[in-house]
CSV table of C-alpha atoms in Angstrom, one decimal:
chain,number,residue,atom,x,y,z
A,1,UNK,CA,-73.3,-96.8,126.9
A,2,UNK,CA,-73.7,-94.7,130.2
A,3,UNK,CA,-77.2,-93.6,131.3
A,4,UNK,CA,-76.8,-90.3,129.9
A,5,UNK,CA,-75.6,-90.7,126.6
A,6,UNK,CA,-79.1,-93.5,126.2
A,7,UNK,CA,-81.1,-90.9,127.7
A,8,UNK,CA,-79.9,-88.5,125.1
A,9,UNK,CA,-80.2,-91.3,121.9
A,10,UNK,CA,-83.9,-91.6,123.1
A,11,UNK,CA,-85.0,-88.3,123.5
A,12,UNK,CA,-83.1,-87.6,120.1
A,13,UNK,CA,-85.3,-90.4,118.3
A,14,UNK,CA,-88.2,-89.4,120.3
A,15,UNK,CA,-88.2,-85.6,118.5
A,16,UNK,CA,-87.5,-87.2,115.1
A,17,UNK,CA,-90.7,-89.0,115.2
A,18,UNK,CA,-92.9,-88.1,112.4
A,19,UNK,CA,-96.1,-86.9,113.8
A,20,UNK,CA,-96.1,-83.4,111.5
A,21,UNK,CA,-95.5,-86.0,108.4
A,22,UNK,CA,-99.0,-87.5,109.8
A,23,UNK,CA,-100.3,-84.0,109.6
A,24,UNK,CA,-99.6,-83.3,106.3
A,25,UNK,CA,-100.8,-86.4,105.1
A,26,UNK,CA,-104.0,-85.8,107.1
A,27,UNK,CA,-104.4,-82.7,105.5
A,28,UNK,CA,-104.2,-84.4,101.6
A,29,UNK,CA,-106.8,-87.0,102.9
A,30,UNK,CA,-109.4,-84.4,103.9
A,31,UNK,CA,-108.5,-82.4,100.7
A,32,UNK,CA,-109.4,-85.4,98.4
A,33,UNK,CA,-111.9,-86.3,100.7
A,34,UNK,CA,-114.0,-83.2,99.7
A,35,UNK,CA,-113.4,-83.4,96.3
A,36,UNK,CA,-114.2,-87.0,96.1
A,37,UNK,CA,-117.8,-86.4,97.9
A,38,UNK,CA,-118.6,-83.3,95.8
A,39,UNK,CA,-117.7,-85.8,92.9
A,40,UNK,CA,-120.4,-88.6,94.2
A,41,UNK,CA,-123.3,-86.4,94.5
A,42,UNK,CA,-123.4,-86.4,90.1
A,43,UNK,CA,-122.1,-89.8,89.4
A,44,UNK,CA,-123.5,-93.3,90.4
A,45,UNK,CA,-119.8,-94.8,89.9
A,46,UNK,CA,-117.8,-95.9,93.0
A,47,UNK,CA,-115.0,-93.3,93.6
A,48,UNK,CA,-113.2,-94.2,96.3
A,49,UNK,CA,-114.7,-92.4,99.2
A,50,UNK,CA,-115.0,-95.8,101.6
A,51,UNK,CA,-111.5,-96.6,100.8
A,52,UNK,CA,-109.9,-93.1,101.6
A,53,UNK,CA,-111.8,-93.7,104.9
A,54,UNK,CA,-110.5,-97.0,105.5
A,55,UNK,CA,-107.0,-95.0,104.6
A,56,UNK,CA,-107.8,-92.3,106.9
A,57,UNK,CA,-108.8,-94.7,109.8
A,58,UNK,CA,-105.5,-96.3,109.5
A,59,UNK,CA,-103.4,-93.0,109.4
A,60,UNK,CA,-105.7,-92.1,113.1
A,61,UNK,CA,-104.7,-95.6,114.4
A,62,UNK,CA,-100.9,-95.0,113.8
A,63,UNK,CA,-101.0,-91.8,114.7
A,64,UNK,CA,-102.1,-92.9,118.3
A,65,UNK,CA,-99.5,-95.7,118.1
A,66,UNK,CA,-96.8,-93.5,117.8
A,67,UNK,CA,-98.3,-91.1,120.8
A,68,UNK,CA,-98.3,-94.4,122.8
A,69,UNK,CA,-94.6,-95.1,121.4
A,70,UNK,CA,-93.7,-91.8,122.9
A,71,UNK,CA,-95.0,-92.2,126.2
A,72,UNK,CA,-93.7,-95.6,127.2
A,73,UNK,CA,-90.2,-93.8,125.9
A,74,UNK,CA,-90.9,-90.9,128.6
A,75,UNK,CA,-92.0,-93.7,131.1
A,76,UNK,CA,-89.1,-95.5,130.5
A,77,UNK,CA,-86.5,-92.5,130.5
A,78,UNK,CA,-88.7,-91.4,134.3
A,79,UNK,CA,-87.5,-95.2,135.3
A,80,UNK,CA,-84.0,-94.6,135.0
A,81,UNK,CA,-83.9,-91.3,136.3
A,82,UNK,CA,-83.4,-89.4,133.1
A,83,UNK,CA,-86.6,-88.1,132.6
A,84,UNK,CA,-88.1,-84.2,132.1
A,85,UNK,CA,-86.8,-81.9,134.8
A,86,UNK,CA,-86.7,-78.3,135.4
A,87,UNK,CA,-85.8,-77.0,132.4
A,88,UNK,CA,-86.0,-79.9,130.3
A,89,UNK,CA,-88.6,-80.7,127.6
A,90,UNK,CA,-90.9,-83.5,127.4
A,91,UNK,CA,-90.1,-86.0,124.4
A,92,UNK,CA,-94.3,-86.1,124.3
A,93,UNK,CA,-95.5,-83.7,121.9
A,94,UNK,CA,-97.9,-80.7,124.1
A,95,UNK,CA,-101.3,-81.3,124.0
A,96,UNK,CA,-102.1,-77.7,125.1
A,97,UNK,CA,-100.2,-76.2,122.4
A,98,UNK,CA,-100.8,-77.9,118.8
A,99,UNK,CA,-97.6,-77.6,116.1
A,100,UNK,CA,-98.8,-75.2,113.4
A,101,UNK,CA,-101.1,-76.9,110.6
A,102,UNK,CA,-99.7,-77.6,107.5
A,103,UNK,CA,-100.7,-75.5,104.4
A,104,UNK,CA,-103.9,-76.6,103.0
A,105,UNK,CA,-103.8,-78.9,100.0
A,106,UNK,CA,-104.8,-77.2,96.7
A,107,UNK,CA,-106.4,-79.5,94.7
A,108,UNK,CA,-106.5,-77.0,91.3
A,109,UNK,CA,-103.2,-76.7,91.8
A,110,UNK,CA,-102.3,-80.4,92.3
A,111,UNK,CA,-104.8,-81.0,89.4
A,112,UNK,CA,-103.1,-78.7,87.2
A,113,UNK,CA,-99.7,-80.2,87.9
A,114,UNK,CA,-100.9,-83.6,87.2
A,115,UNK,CA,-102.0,-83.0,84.5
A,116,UNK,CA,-99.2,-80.7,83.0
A,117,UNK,CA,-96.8,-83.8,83.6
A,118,UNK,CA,-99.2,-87.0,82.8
A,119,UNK,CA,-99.7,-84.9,79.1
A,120,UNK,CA,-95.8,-84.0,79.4
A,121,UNK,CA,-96.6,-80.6,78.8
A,122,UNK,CA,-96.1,-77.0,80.9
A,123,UNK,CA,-98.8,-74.4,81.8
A,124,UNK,CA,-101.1,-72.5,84.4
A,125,UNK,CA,-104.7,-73.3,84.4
A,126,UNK,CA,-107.2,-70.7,82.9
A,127,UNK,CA,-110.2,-72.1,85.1
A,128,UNK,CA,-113.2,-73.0,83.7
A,129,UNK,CA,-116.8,-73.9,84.8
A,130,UNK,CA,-117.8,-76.4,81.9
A,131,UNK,CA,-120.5,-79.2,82.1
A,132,UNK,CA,-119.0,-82.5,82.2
A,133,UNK,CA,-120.6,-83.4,78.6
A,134,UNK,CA,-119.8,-81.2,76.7
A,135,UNK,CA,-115.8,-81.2,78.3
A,136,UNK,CA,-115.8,-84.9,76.8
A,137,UNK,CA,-116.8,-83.7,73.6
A,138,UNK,CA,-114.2,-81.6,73.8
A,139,UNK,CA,-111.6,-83.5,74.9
A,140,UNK,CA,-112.7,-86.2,72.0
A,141,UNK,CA,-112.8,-83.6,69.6
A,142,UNK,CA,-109.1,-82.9,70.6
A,143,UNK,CA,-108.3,-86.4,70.7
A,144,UNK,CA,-109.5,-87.3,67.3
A,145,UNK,CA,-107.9,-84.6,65.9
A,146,UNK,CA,-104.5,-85.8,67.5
A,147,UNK,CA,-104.3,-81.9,68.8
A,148,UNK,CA,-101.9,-82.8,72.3
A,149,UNK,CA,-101.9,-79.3,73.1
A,150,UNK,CA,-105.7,-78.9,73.3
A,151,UNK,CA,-106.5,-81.5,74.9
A,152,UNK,CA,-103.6,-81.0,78.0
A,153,UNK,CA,-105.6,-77.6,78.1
A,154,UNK,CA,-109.0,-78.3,78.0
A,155,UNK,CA,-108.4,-81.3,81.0
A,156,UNK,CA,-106.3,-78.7,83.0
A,157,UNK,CA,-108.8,-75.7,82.6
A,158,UNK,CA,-111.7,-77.9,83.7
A,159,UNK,CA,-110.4,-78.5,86.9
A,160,UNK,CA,-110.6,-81.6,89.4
A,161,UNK,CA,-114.7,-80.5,89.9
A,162,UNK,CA,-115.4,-82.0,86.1
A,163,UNK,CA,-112.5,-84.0,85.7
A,164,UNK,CA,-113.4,-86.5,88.1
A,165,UNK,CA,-116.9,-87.3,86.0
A,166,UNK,CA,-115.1,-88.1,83.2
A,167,UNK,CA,-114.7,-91.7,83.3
A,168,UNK,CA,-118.7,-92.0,84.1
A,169,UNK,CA,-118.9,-90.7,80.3
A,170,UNK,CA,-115.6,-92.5,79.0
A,171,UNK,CA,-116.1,-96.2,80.2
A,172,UNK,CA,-119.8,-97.7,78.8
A,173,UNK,CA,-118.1,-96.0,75.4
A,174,UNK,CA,-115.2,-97.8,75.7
A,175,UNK,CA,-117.0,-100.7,76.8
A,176,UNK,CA,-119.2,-100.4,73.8
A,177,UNK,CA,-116.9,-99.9,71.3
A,178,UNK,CA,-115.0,-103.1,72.2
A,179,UNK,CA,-118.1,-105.1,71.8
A,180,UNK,CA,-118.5,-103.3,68.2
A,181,UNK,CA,-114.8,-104.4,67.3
A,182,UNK,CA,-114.9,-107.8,68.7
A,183,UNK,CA,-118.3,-108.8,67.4
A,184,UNK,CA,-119.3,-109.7,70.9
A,185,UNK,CA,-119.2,-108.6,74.5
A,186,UNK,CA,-115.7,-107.8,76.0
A,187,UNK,CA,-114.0,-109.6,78.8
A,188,UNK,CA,-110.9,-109.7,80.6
A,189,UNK,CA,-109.1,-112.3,78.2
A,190,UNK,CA,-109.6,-109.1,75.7
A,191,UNK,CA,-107.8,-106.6,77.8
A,192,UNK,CA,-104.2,-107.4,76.5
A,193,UNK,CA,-105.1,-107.3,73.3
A,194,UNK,CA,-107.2,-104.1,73.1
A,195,UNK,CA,-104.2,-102.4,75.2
A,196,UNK,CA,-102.1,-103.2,72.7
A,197,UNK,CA,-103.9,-101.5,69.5
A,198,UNK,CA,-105.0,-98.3,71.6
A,199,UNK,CA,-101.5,-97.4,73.4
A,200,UNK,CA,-99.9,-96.0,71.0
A,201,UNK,CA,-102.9,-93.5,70.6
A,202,UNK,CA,-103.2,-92.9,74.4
A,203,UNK,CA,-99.9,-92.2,74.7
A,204,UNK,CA,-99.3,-89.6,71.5
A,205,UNK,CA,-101.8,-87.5,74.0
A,206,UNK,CA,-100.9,-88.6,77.4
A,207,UNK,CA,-97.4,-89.6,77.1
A,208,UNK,CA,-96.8,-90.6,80.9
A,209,UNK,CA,-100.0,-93.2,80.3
A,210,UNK,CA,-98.0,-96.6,80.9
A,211,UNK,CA,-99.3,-99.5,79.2
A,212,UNK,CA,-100.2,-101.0,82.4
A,213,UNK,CA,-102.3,-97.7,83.0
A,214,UNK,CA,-104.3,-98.5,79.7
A,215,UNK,CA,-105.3,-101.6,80.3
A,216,UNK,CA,-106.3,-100.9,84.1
A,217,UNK,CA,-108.6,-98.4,82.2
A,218,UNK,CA,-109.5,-101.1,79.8
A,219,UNK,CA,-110.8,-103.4,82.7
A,220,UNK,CA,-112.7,-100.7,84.4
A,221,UNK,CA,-114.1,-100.7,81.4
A,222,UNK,CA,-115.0,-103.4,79.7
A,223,UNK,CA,-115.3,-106.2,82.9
A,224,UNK,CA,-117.5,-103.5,84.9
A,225,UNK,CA,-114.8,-103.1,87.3
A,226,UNK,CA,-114.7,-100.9,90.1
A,227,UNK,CA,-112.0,-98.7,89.6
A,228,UNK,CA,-108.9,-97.6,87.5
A,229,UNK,CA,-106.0,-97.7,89.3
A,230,UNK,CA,-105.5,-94.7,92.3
A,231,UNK,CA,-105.2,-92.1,90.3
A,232,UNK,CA,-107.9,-89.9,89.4
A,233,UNK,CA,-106.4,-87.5,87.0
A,234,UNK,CA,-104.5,-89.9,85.2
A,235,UNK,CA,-107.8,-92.3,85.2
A,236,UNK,CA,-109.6,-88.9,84.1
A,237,UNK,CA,-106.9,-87.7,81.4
A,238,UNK,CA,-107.0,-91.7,79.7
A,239,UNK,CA,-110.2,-91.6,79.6
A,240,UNK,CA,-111.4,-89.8,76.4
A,241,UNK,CA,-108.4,-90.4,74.5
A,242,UNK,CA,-109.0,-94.5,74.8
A,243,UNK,CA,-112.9,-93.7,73.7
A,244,UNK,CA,-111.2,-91.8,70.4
A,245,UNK,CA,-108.7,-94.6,69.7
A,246,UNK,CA,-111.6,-97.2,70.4
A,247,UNK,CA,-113.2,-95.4,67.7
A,248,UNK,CA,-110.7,-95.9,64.8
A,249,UNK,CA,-110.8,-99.9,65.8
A,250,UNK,CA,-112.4,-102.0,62.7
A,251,UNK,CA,-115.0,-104.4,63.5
A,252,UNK,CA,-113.8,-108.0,63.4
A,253,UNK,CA,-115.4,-110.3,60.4
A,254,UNK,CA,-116.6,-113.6,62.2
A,255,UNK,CA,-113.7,-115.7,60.4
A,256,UNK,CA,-111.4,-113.4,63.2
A,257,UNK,CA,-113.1,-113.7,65.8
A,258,UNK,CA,-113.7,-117.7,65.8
A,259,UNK,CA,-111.4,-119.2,62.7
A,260,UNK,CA,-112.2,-121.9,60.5
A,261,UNK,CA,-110.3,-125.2,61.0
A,262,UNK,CA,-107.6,-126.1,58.3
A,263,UNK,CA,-109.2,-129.1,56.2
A,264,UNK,CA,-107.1,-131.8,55.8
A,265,UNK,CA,-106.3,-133.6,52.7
């Protein structure tokens, strides 16, 4: 390959870079970011605020990797005499002249769209200001009643504002309710099987719930974990509907819980 066909291969990779990607996903950060914060100030629950920094710090330190990446390809294309002339561009990107921001994220939109496909259902949002309380009665109203449609509306309506608390309300249920069933308090061993009795119900409400989502929820729960997965609507839409089926579980007798020996002749 003759110097001017590398030059052009590098200065064609150099403009494919993705540094408006890193813009966009910037953008999303600082959108959950603030929704995330306004979330803290009315829950005592960790909600992933020092993780999305931690995120965030790593997107800043590629970002300046790939500006470093670029320079040492201008460096290198100056070295072999095939770098910006008169009339050519840089393969930097300008400093003086930032690309155009990307479209702020809409988190009730991204809310309501989550939530339209986790309950497999279509709709816009009717927004609502609601009290996080009395949404969860609601939403366990709903879920009792096995009323899919209701429920997908309520949890859409509310918005991420009040969606977000919801698993404050939903997990010491849920972690209470198993210690009802099970005659004792729950821990992890219990997980697989409590999944197992209360999928089917999630699931009639949330049908994109996986079973691996439910028991995530279930450990949240019951071992005092410190999250449910990365999803907050999903963790949020799972929620309630877990505390209802928790609700129709029967309390174990003793003999099911620890079981007599077989005697032996």
């Amino acid at each position: 390959m003759d110097v001017a066909a590398l030059a052009g291969s590098l200065k064609s990779l150099a403009a494919d870079l993705p540094f408006p990607a890193f813009d966009t996903a910037d953008a999303c950060f600082e959108a959950a970011q603030a929704e995330l914060t306004e979330a803290s100030r009315e829950s005592n629950a960790e909600v992933g605020l020092h993780r999305l920094g931690s995120a965030r710090e790593r997107l800043d330190a590629a970002r300046t990797r790939l500006g470093e990446a670029v320079e040492a390809l201008d460096d290198y294309l100056a070295a072999i005499g095939a770098g910006s002339g008169p009339g050519q561009a840089s393969t930097a990107p300008t400093t003086g002249a930032p690309a155009a921001a990307p479209p702020p994220v809409d988190p009730r939109q991204w809310w309501t769209d989550r939530v339209n496909e986790l309950c497999d259902r279509g709709g816009d949002a009717e927004p609502e200001k609601v009290p996080p309380t009395r949404l969860f009665n609601e939403l366990l109203k709903a879920a009792g009643e096995g009323n899919a449609d209701a429920y997908c509306k309520r949890l859409r309506d509310a918005g991420p504002e009040t969606g977000v608390k919801l698993p404050g309300l939903a997990w010491p249920l849920v972690r209470s309710l198993a210690a009802e069933h099970l005659g004792r308090n729950p821990n992890a061993s219990d997980v697989p099987v409590l999944r197992d009795k209360c999928v089917a119900k999630v699931r009639a409400l949330v049908p994109k719930a996986e079973p691996l989502h439910v028991a995530e929820a279930l450990a949240s729960a019951c071992t005092l974990g410190a999250g449910a997965g990365d999803d907050a609507a999903r963790t949020a839409a799972i929620g309630p509907v877990l505390v209802a089926a928790m609700h129709r579980l029967p309390r174990q007798s003793p003999q099911d819980v620890h079981p007599k020996p077989e005697r032996r002749a």
